[in-house]
Amino acid sequence: MKITFIGGAQSVTGSCYLFELEGKKFLVDCGMFQGGLTEELLNYESFPFNPSEIEFVILSHAHIDHSGRIPKLYKDGFRGVIYTTDATMDLCSIMLPDSAHIQESEIEWKNRKRKREGKELLLPLYTLEDAENVLKHFRGVRYGQKIQIDKNLSFVFKDAGHMLGSAIVELYIKENGKEYKLVFSGDLGNRNVPILKDPAIIDGCDYLFIESTYGNRLHVDVENKSKKLIDIISTTISNGGKVIIPSFAVGRTQEILYEIAKEISTDSEEAKIIRNVEIFVDSPLATSATAIYKKHIDYFDAEAAMFIKNGIYPLEPPNLRFIKSVDESKWLNEYDKSCIIISSSGMCEAGRIKHHLKHNLWNEKNTVLFVGYQAPNTLGRRLLDGQKKVKIFGEEVEVRAKIEYIEAYSGHADKSGLFSWIEQMSEKPKKIFVVHGEKEVQLEFAKELQNRFNTDVIVPARGEMYEIAPEYVAQSERLFSELPSFINLSVLAQIEDIEYELDRLKEGIKNSAISPERLLALNSNLEELRYLLSLALNDY
């Protein structure tokens, strides 16, 4: 069994892991790289495998950094099944076409300039047609439902608590007469997140692949995040300003709407202030996603379910208005009253949020409130880092608005949450792979994991391949048991061949996903064989 880390390795986007098992090839996730130009250019590279040979994809959740290259996979020849939860399937039905629209629009804009310059025209990463065609290959699965691919391979989804439909993947693989359990955390959510249930606890596993977005830090003031949100909004409105919230269209937008609706249902002074202004959601994708949430209320946690039981749908406060057309969005840029504007993208790299920032960053009465992770090199990260002037659509804009960040609204578990999740496993992993995080964070997280759980931890780089119970491990054990019986070989060439084989095995074992104790034992065995060979060579 071979595992190659295509993306999400020493980076926080582009999650994609290739499995090769007895001639069968499949992927866990196939996400888009996001961030600066360097990261985005990775999306245009050819896959380091033949997409037509991929039999199926197991998709943990709908966020584009996990699902965004699936249409490209289809464009390049993939025709297999994409297994995911039914809620993720519904969300992908709006998110992947939206991503395709962005690809086509950006290329169209670039090509207008290239045409004037007489340069060769570019092709989009994929088209709307590619996205719509690949959606026909999705198959929805319920949490806890066992999917048996064949006699040697099955998997189960468990609730990851990260976004609607997000899943932990439990893989069961039989090889050489033994079954291995591999667990992919996907993006693991926080406990007590609005709307969503807490992440499911896993019994245990042989090999764990765990995300590490916040693996070296704690979310600050988690208990007071709702109060802080409402305080920032009500204070800004009281001062005559606007609150601009760059938010991921799926997940974070619905959480913020929920918090506002929850506050408005009370008699607090803040509720009275917020009731008197309009709340605009300026994102067609967020509008569609909010409708999909309505379809899957069985995924909601107990508190959200109670609101619904009492006749209140908690994602639609009474003063909410969805902005649909481009003309409405342009009108909103000129809106001169206090208001709340929630718009995507969450990292401010594309979409209508850039227009709202351009028209509102200069005003010191306004507040730009971030409620999610901002990847390096994005406009959102530059604003959070305190940059006083930013370029938006080629125009320099002075930053006078207040920049606020409530990290506790992150959909990712922090260091404490990740450790707690592993600690609750009845059987601890034999080996842990740290994925989906910035390299420096991963290395720090890996060191602490190793110290706390006394297990081998690997931080794989993009493109690295590892084997679970690889054949050469069995070969080395067999060689150790058989070689002494004919160590008196009289042909020097044969001894040299065996020495070459020892070198090959030692190099292969170095990259194997086996326990440190077994690795040490095998290397010791190989060195003993090398010593015996040297004695035989001297005798010869």
Coordinates of C-alpha atoms in Angstrom, one line a residue:
M1 CA 0.0 0.0 0.0
K2 CA 1.6 3.3 -1.1
I3 CA 0.4 6.8 -0.1
T4 CA 1.7 9.8 -2.0
F5 CA 1.1 13.3 -0.6
I6 CA 0.0 15.4 -3.6
G7 CA -1.1 18.5 -1.6
G8 CA -2.0 19.6 1.9
A9 CA 1.6 18.6 2.8
Q10 CA 3.6 21.4 4.5
S11 CA 0.9 23.7 3.2
V12 CA -2.6 24.6 4.4
T13 CA -4.4 24.2 1.1
G14 CA -4.5 21.7 -1.9
S15 CA -5.3 18.6 0.2
C16 CA -5.0 15.5 -1.9
Y17 CA -3.6 12.0 -1.1
L18 CA -3.1 9.2 -3.6
F19 CA -3.5 5.6 -2.6
E20 CA -2.1 2.7 -4.6
L21 CA -3.3 -0.7 -3.4
E22 CA -2.8 -3.9 -5.4
G23 CA -3.3 -2.2 -8.7
K24 CA -6.1 0.0 -7.4
K25 CA -5.7 3.8 -7.3
F26 CA -7.9 6.2 -5.4
L27 CA -7.7 9.7 -3.8
V28 CA -8.7 11.1 -0.5
D29 CA -9.7 14.7 -1.4
C30 CA -8.6 16.7 -4.4
G31 CA -8.4 20.3 -3.3
M32 CA -7.3 23.6 -4.9
F33 CA -4.1 25.4 -3.8
Q34 CA -5.0 28.9 -2.5
G35 CA -2.9 31.9 -1.4
G36 CA -0.5 33.9 -3.5
L37 CA 0.5 33.5 -7.1
T38 CA 3.0 30.7 -6.4
E39 CA 0.3 28.6 -4.7
E40 CA -2.3 29.2 -7.4
L41 CA 0.1 28.3 -10.2
L42 CA 0.3 24.8 -8.6
N43 CA -3.3 24.2 -9.7
Y44 CA -2.3 24.4 -13.3
E45 CA 0.4 21.7 -13.0
S46 CA -0.4 18.3 -14.4
F47 CA -1.4 15.7 -11.8
P48 CA 1.5 13.4 -10.9
F49 CA -0.6 10.4 -11.9
N50 CA -3.0 9.5 -14.7
P51 CA -6.5 10.7 -13.7
S52 CA -8.1 8.1 -15.9
E53 CA -6.5 5.4 -13.7
I54 CA -8.2 6.8 -10.5
E55 CA -11.1 4.5 -9.6
F56 CA -12.8 6.8 -7.1
V57 CA -12.3 9.8 -4.8
I58 CA -13.3 10.0 -1.1
L59 CA -14.1 13.6 -0.4
S60 CA -14.0 14.8 3.3
H61 CA -16.0 18.0 2.8
A62 CA -16.9 20.8 0.3
H63 CA -14.4 23.5 1.0
I64 CA -12.6 24.4 -2.2
D65 CA -9.1 23.6 -0.7
H66 CA -10.4 20.0 -0.4
S67 CA -12.7 19.7 -3.5
G68 CA -11.7 22.4 -5.9
R69 CA -9.6 20.4 -8.3
I70 CA -12.1 17.6 -8.8
P71 CA -13.5 19.3 -12.0
K72 CA -9.9 19.4 -13.3
L73 CA -9.5 15.7 -12.4
Y74 CA -12.6 15.1 -14.6
K75 CA -11.3 17.3 -17.4
D76 CA -8.0 15.3 -17.4
G77 CA -9.8 11.9 -17.8
F78 CA -11.2 10.8 -14.4
R79 CA -14.6 9.0 -14.8
G80 CA -14.9 7.3 -11.4
V81 CA -17.2 7.9 -8.4
I82 CA -16.8 10.6 -5.8
Y83 CA -18.0 9.4 -2.4
T84 CA -19.0 12.1 0.1
T85 CA -21.8 12.9 2.5
D86 CA -25.1 13.8 1.0
A87 CA -24.8 17.4 2.5
T88 CA -21.3 17.8 1.0
M89 CA -22.7 16.6 -2.4
D90 CA -25.4 19.3 -2.2
L91 CA -22.9 22.0 -1.3
C92 CA -20.5 20.9 -4.1
S93 CA -23.4 21.3 -6.5
I94 CA -23.2 25.0 -6.0
M95 CA -19.5 25.5 -5.0
L96 CA -17.9 23.7 -7.9
P97 CA -19.9 25.6 -10.6
D98 CA -19.1 28.8 -8.7
S99 CA -15.4 27.9 -8.7
A100 CA -15.6 27.2 -12.5
H101 CA -17.3 30.6 -13.0
I102 CA -14.4 32.3 -11.2
Q103 CA -11.9 30.3 -13.3
E104 CA -13.6 31.3 -16.6
S105 CA -14.1 35.0 -15.5
E106 CA -10.5 35.4 -14.4
I107 CA -9.1 33.9 -17.6
E108 CA -11.5 36.0 -19.7
W109 CA -10.1 39.1 -18.0
K110 CA -6.5 38.1 -18.5
N111 CA -7.1 37.1 -22.2
R112 CA -8.5 40.5 -23.0
K113 CA -5.2 42.0 -22.0
R114 CA -3.2 39.2 -23.7
K115 CA -5.2 39.7 -26.9
R116 CA -4.3 43.4 -27.0
E117 CA -0.6 42.5 -26.5
G118 CA -0.7 39.8 -29.2
K119 CA 0.0 37.0 -26.7
E120 CA -1.3 33.4 -26.8
L121 CA -4.6 33.1 -25.1
L122 CA -4.9 31.1 -21.9
L123 CA -7.4 28.3 -21.0
P124 CA -9.2 28.2 -17.6
L125 CA -8.3 25.6 -15.1
Y126 CA -11.7 24.0 -15.9
T127 CA -15.0 25.2 -17.2
L128 CA -18.6 25.3 -16.0
E129 CA -19.3 22.3 -18.2
D130 CA -16.5 20.3 -16.5
A131 CA -17.9 21.1 -13.1
E132 CA -21.5 20.2 -14.1
N133 CA -20.4 16.9 -15.7
V134 CA -18.3 15.8 -12.7
L135 CA -21.3 16.4 -10.3
K136 CA -23.0 13.5 -12.1
H137 CA -20.3 11.2 -10.6
F138 CA -21.0 12.2 -6.9
R139 CA -22.6 9.6 -4.6
G140 CA -24.1 10.8 -1.3
V141 CA -23.3 8.7 1.9
R142 CA -24.7 9.0 5.4
Y143 CA -22.6 9.3 8.5
G144 CA -21.9 5.8 9.9
Q145 CA -22.8 4.0 6.6
K146 CA -20.1 1.5 5.7
I147 CA -19.2 1.5 2.0
Q148 CA -17.5 -1.7 0.9
I149 CA -15.5 -1.1 -2.2
D150 CA -14.2 -4.6 -2.5
K151 CA -13.2 -7.4 -0.1
N152 CA -10.0 -5.6 0.9
L153 CA -11.2 -2.0 1.1
S154 CA -14.1 -0.2 2.9
F155 CA -14.7 3.2 4.6
V156 CA -17.0 5.0 7.0
F157 CA -17.7 8.7 7.4
K158 CA -18.0 10.3 10.9
D159 CA -19.0 13.9 11.7
A160 CA -16.0 16.2 11.7
G161 CA -17.9 19.2 13.1
H162 CA -16.1 21.6 10.7
M163 CA -18.9 22.5 8.3
L164 CA -22.2 21.1 7.2
G165 CA -21.5 17.5 6.0
S166 CA -17.8 17.5 6.9
A167 CA -16.4 14.1 7.6
I168 CA -13.7 12.2 9.3
V169 CA -12.7 9.3 7.0
E170 CA -12.1 5.8 8.5
L171 CA -10.4 3.6 5.9
Y172 CA -10.2 -0.1 6.4
I173 CA -7.6 -1.8 4.2
K174 CA -6.7 -5.5 4.1
E175 CA -3.2 -6.4 2.8
N176 CA -1.1 -9.5 3.2
G177 CA -3.7 -11.1 5.4
K178 CA -3.9 -8.1 7.9
E179 CA -6.4 -5.3 8.2
Y180 CA -5.2 -1.8 8.8
K181 CA -7.3 1.1 10.0
L182 CA -6.3 4.5 8.7
V183 CA -8.1 7.7 9.8
F184 CA -8.1 11.1 8.0
S185 CA -9.3 13.8 10.3
G186 CA -10.3 16.0 7.4
D187 CA -10.7 19.5 8.8
L188 CA -11.5 18.9 12.4
G189 CA -14.0 21.4 13.9
N190 CA -14.2 23.1 17.3
R191 CA -16.5 22.0 20.0
N192 CA -19.6 24.1 20.7
V193 CA -19.6 25.6 17.2
P194 CA -22.9 27.3 16.3
I195 CA -25.3 25.0 14.3
L196 CA -22.9 22.0 14.1
K197 CA -22.5 19.0 16.3
D198 CA -19.1 18.3 18.0
P199 CA -16.6 16.2 16.1
A200 CA -17.1 12.5 16.6
I201 CA -14.7 10.5 18.8
I202 CA -12.8 7.7 17.0
D203 CA -12.2 4.3 18.7
G204 CA -8.6 4.3 17.5
C205 CA -6.5 3.5 14.5
D206 CA -3.2 2.2 13.2
Y207 CA -2.3 5.3 11.1
L208 CA -3.7 8.8 11.7
F209 CA -3.5 11.7 9.2
I210 CA -4.4 14.8 11.1
E211 CA -4.8 18.4 10.0
S212 CA -2.7 21.0 11.8
T213 CA -4.0 24.5 10.7
Y214 CA -3.9 25.7 14.4
G215 CA -1.6 23.0 15.6
N216 CA 0.7 25.4 17.5
R217 CA -1.7 27.8 19.1
L218 CA -4.9 28.2 21.1
H219 CA -8.1 30.1 20.1
V220 CA -8.3 33.1 22.3
D221 CA -11.4 33.9 24.4
V222 CA -13.6 31.1 22.9
E223 CA -16.2 31.5 25.6
N224 CA -16.8 35.1 24.8
K225 CA -16.7 35.0 21.0
S226 CA -20.4 35.6 20.6
K227 CA -20.3 38.6 23.0
K228 CA -17.3 40.0 21.2
L229 CA -19.0 39.7 17.8
I230 CA -22.1 41.4 19.0
D231 CA -20.1 44.1 20.8
I232 CA -18.1 45.0 17.7
I233 CA -21.2 45.1 15.6
S234 CA -23.3 47.2 18.0
T235 CA -20.4 49.6 18.8
T236 CA -19.7 50.2 15.1
I237 CA -23.3 50.8 14.3
S238 CA -23.7 53.2 17.3
N239 CA -20.8 55.2 15.9
G240 CA -22.5 55.5 12.5
G241 CA -20.3 53.0 10.7
K242 CA -20.6 49.8 8.7
V243 CA -19.5 46.4 9.7
I244 CA -17.8 44.6 6.7
I245 CA -17.4 40.8 7.3
P246 CA -15.3 38.9 4.8
S247 CA -16.7 35.5 5.2
F248 CA -16.6 32.1 3.6
A249 CA -19.9 31.7 1.8
V250 CA -20.4 28.2 3.2
G251 CA -20.1 27.6 6.9
R252 CA -18.9 30.8 8.4
T253 CA -21.6 33.0 6.9
Q254 CA -24.3 30.8 8.3
E255 CA -22.6 30.8 11.8
I256 CA -22.5 34.6 11.8
L257 CA -26.2 34.8 10.8
Y258 CA -27.0 32.4 13.5
E259 CA -25.2 34.4 16.2
I260 CA -27.0 37.6 15.1
A261 CA -30.4 36.0 14.9
K262 CA -29.8 34.5 18.4
E263 CA -29.0 37.9 19.8
I264 CA -31.9 39.6 18.1
S265 CA -34.3 37.1 19.7
T266 CA -33.3 38.6 23.1
D267 CA -34.2 41.9 24.7
S268 CA -30.7 43.2 25.1
E269 CA -29.6 46.8 24.3
E270 CA -27.3 45.4 21.6
A271 CA -30.3 43.5 20.1
K272 CA -32.2 46.8 19.8
I273 CA -29.3 48.5 18.0
I274 CA -28.8 45.6 15.6
R275 CA -32.5 45.3 14.8
N276 CA -32.6 48.8 13.4
V277 CA -30.1 48.3 10.6
E278 CA -30.1 46.0 7.6
I279 CA -28.0 42.9 7.3
F280 CA -26.9 42.3 3.8
V281 CA -25.5 39.0 2.5
D282 CA -23.8 39.9 -0.7
S283 CA -22.8 36.5 -2.1
P284 CA -25.0 34.4 -4.5
L285 CA -23.1 31.3 -3.2
A286 CA -23.9 32.1 0.4
T287 CA -27.5 32.6 -0.5
S288 CA -27.7 29.2 -2.1
A289 CA -25.7 27.6 0.7
T290 CA -28.1 29.0 3.3
A291 CA -31.0 27.3 1.4
I292 CA -29.1 24.0 1.5
Y293 CA -28.7 24.3 5.3
K294 CA -32.5 24.4 5.5
K295 CA -32.6 21.0 3.6
H296 CA -30.2 19.4 6.1
I297 CA -31.5 20.5 9.5
D298 CA -31.0 16.9 10.8
Y299 CA -27.3 17.8 10.9
F300 CA -27.9 20.6 13.3
D301 CA -26.9 20.5 17.0
A302 CA -29.4 20.5 19.9
E303 CA -29.5 24.3 20.4
A304 CA -30.2 25.0 16.7
A305 CA -32.8 22.2 16.6
M306 CA -34.6 23.8 19.6
F307 CA -34.9 27.1 17.8
I308 CA -36.5 25.3 14.8
K309 CA -38.8 23.4 17.2
N310 CA -40.0 26.7 18.5
G311 CA -40.8 28.0 15.0
I312 CA -37.7 30.1 14.5
Y313 CA -35.4 29.4 11.6
P314 CA -32.1 30.6 13.2
L315 CA -30.2 31.5 9.9
E316 CA -32.6 34.2 8.8
P317 CA -32.9 37.2 11.2
P318 CA -35.9 39.4 10.3
N319 CA -33.7 42.3 9.0
L320 CA -31.7 40.1 6.6
R321 CA -31.6 40.9 2.9
F322 CA -29.9 38.7 0.4
I323 CA -28.2 40.6 -2.5
K324 CA -28.6 38.7 -5.7
S325 CA -27.8 40.7 -8.8
V326 CA -24.6 42.6 -9.7
D327 CA -26.6 45.8 -10.0
E328 CA -27.8 45.3 -6.4
S329 CA -24.3 44.8 -5.3
K330 CA -23.2 48.0 -7.0
W331 CA -26.0 49.8 -5.3
L332 CA -24.8 48.5 -1.9
N333 CA -21.4 50.1 -2.6
E334 CA -23.1 53.4 -2.5
Y335 CA -25.4 52.7 0.5
D336 CA -24.6 55.4 3.1
K337 CA -26.4 54.1 6.2
S338 CA -25.0 52.0 9.0
C339 CA -25.4 48.3 8.1
I340 CA -23.8 44.9 8.3
I341 CA -22.4 43.5 5.0
I342 CA -21.4 39.8 4.9
S343 CA -19.6 38.9 1.7
S344 CA -17.2 36.4 0.2
S345 CA -14.5 35.4 -0.4
G346 CA -13.4 34.8 3.2
M347 CA -9.7 35.6 2.4
C348 CA -10.6 38.7 0.3
E349 CA -8.9 37.2 -2.8
A350 CA -11.9 37.2 -5.1
G351 CA -15.6 38.0 -5.3
R352 CA -17.7 41.0 -4.2
I353 CA -15.9 41.5 -0.9
K354 CA -13.1 43.3 -2.8
H355 CA -15.5 45.9 -4.0
H356 CA -16.8 46.5 -0.5
L357 CA -13.3 46.8 0.9
K358 CA -12.4 49.3 -1.8
H359 CA -15.4 51.4 -0.9
N360 CA -15.2 51.2 2.9
L361 CA -11.6 50.7 4.1
W362 CA -10.8 54.4 3.9
N363 CA -13.6 55.3 6.4
E364 CA -12.5 55.3 10.0
K365 CA -16.0 54.8 11.3
N366 CA -16.2 51.4 9.6
T367 CA -15.0 48.0 10.9
V368 CA -13.6 45.1 8.9
L369 CA -14.2 42.0 11.0
F370 CA -12.4 38.8 10.1
V371 CA -13.9 35.6 11.5
G372 CA -11.8 32.9 9.7
Y373 CA -8.3 31.9 8.9
Q374 CA -6.3 34.1 6.5
A375 CA -3.7 32.2 4.4
P376 CA -0.3 33.8 3.9
N377 CA 0.0 36.3 0.9
T378 CA -3.8 36.9 0.8
L379 CA -5.3 40.4 1.0
G380 CA -7.0 39.3 4.2
R381 CA -3.7 38.4 5.8
R382 CA -2.1 41.7 4.7
L383 CA -5.0 43.6 6.4
L384 CA -4.7 41.5 9.6
D385 CA -0.9 42.1 9.6
G386 CA -1.6 45.9 9.8
Q387 CA -0.7 47.0 6.3
K388 CA -1.8 50.7 6.0
K389 CA -2.2 50.8 2.2
V390 CA -3.4 47.9 0.0
K391 CA -4.0 47.6 -3.7
I392 CA -7.5 46.5 -4.8
F393 CA -8.2 46.3 -8.5
G394 CA -5.0 48.1 -9.2
E395 CA -5.9 51.1 -7.1
E396 CA -4.1 51.9 -3.8
V397 CA -6.6 52.2 -0.9
E398 CA -5.7 53.7 2.5
V399 CA -6.7 51.6 5.5
R400 CA -8.4 53.7 8.1
A401 CA -11.2 51.4 9.1
K402 CA -10.7 49.3 12.3
I403 CA -9.5 45.8 11.6
E404 CA -10.8 43.2 14.0
Y405 CA -10.3 39.5 14.2
I406 CA -12.2 36.9 16.2
E407 CA -10.1 33.8 15.9
A408 CA -12.4 31.7 18.0
Y409 CA -14.8 31.5 15.1
S410 CA -12.4 29.4 13.1
G411 CA -13.9 26.2 11.9
H412 CA -10.7 24.4 12.8
A413 CA -9.9 22.9 16.2
D414 CA -6.9 24.6 17.9
K415 CA -3.9 22.7 19.5
S416 CA -5.9 21.8 22.6
G417 CA -8.8 20.5 20.5
L418 CA -6.6 18.4 18.3
F419 CA -4.8 16.9 21.3
S420 CA -8.1 16.3 23.2
W421 CA -9.5 14.5 20.1
I422 CA -6.6 12.1 20.0
E423 CA -6.5 11.6 23.7
Q424 CA -10.1 10.3 23.6
M425 CA -9.2 7.5 21.3
S426 CA -9.3 4.2 23.1
E427 CA -6.3 3.0 21.1
K428 CA -3.6 5.5 20.1
P429 CA -2.2 5.6 16.5
K430 CA 1.0 3.6 15.8
K431 CA 2.1 6.4 13.5
I432 CA 0.8 9.9 12.8
F433 CA 1.1 11.9 9.6
V434 CA 0.7 15.7 10.1
V435 CA -1.0 17.3 7.1
H436 CA -2.9 20.5 6.1
G437 CA -0.9 23.2 7.8
E438 CA 1.9 25.7 7.4
K439 CA 5.3 24.0 7.6
E440 CA 6.5 25.8 10.7
V441 CA 3.3 25.0 12.5
Q442 CA 3.4 21.4 11.5
L443 CA 7.0 20.9 12.8
E444 CA 6.1 22.4 16.1
F445 CA 2.9 20.4 16.4
A446 CA 4.6 17.1 15.4
K447 CA 7.3 17.5 18.1
E448 CA 4.6 18.0 20.7
L449 CA 2.6 15.0 19.4
Q450 CA 5.7 12.8 19.6
N451 CA 6.4 13.9 23.2
R452 CA 2.8 13.6 24.4
F453 CA 1.9 10.2 22.7
N454 CA 5.3 8.6 22.4
T455 CA 4.7 7.6 18.8
D456 CA 6.4 8.2 15.5
V457 CA 5.2 11.4 13.8
I458 CA 5.9 12.3 10.2
V459 CA 5.5 15.7 8.5
P460 CA 5.5 14.6 4.8
A461 CA 6.5 17.1 2.0
R462 CA 4.5 17.5 -1.2
G463 CA 5.3 14.7 -3.6
E464 CA 6.6 12.3 -0.9
M465 CA 5.5 8.7 -1.0
Y466 CA 5.3 6.3 2.0
E467 CA 4.3 2.6 2.2
I468 CA 2.2 0.9 4.8
A469 CA 3.6 -2.7 5.4
P470 CA 5.7 -2.4 2.3
E471 CA 6.9 -5.5 0.5
Y472 CA 10.6 -4.6 1.0
V473 CA 10.1 -4.8 4.8
A474 CA 8.9 -8.4 4.3
Q475 CA 11.9 -9.0 2.0
S476 CA 14.4 -7.7 4.5
E477 CA 12.9 -10.0 7.2
R478 CA 13.0 -13.0 4.8
L479 CA 16.6 -12.1 3.8
F480 CA 17.7 -12.0 7.4
S481 CA 16.2 -15.4 8.2
E482 CA 17.6 -17.1 5.0
L483 CA 21.0 -15.6 4.4
P484 CA 23.0 -17.1 7.2
S485 CA 22.2 -20.6 5.9
F486 CA 24.1 -19.9 2.6
I487 CA 26.5 -17.2 3.8
N488 CA 29.4 -19.2 2.6
L489 CA 28.6 -18.4 -1.0
S490 CA 31.7 -18.8 -3.1
V491 CA 30.9 -16.4 -5.9
L492 CA 31.9 -12.8 -5.3
A493 CA 29.3 -11.5 -7.7
Q494 CA 26.5 -13.0 -5.7
I495 CA 27.8 -11.4 -2.5
E496 CA 27.9 -8.0 -4.3
D497 CA 24.3 -8.5 -5.5
I498 CA 23.2 -9.2 -2.0
E499 CA 25.0 -6.1 -0.7
Y500 CA 23.3 -4.1 -3.4
E501 CA 20.0 -5.5 -2.2
L502 CA 20.8 -4.6 1.4
D503 CA 21.4 -1.0 0.3
R504 CA 18.1 -0.9 -1.6
L505 CA 16.2 -2.3 1.3
K506 CA 17.7 0.1 3.8
E507 CA 16.8 3.1 1.6
G508 CA 13.3 1.8 1.2
I509 CA 12.7 1.1 4.8
K510 CA 13.8 4.7 5.6
N511 CA 10.5 6.0 4.0
S512 CA 8.3 3.2 5.3
A513 CA 5.3 3.9 7.6
I514 CA 6.3 1.4 10.2
S515 CA 6.9 1.9 14.0
P516 CA 10.2 3.3 15.2
E517 CA 10.9 0.1 17.1
R518 CA 10.5 -2.1 14.0
L519 CA 12.5 0.3 11.9
L520 CA 15.3 0.1 14.4
A521 CA 15.2 -3.7 14.5
L522 CA 15.2 -4.0 10.7
N523 CA 18.1 -1.6 10.3
S524 CA 20.0 -3.5 13.0
N525 CA 19.3 -6.8 11.1
L526 CA 20.5 -5.3 7.9
E527 CA 23.7 -4.1 9.5
E528 CA 24.3 -7.6 11.0
L529 CA 23.8 -9.1 7.5
R530 CA 26.3 -6.6 6.1
Y531 CA 28.8 -7.7 8.8
L532 CA 28.3 -11.3 7.9
L533 CA 28.8 -10.5 4.2
S534 CA 32.1 -8.7 5.0
L535 CA 33.3 -11.8 6.9
A536 CA 32.4 -14.0 4.0
L537 CA 34.1 -11.6 1.6
N538 CA 37.3 -11.7 3.7
D539 CA 37.2 -15.5 3.7
Y540 CA 36.8 -15.5 0.0

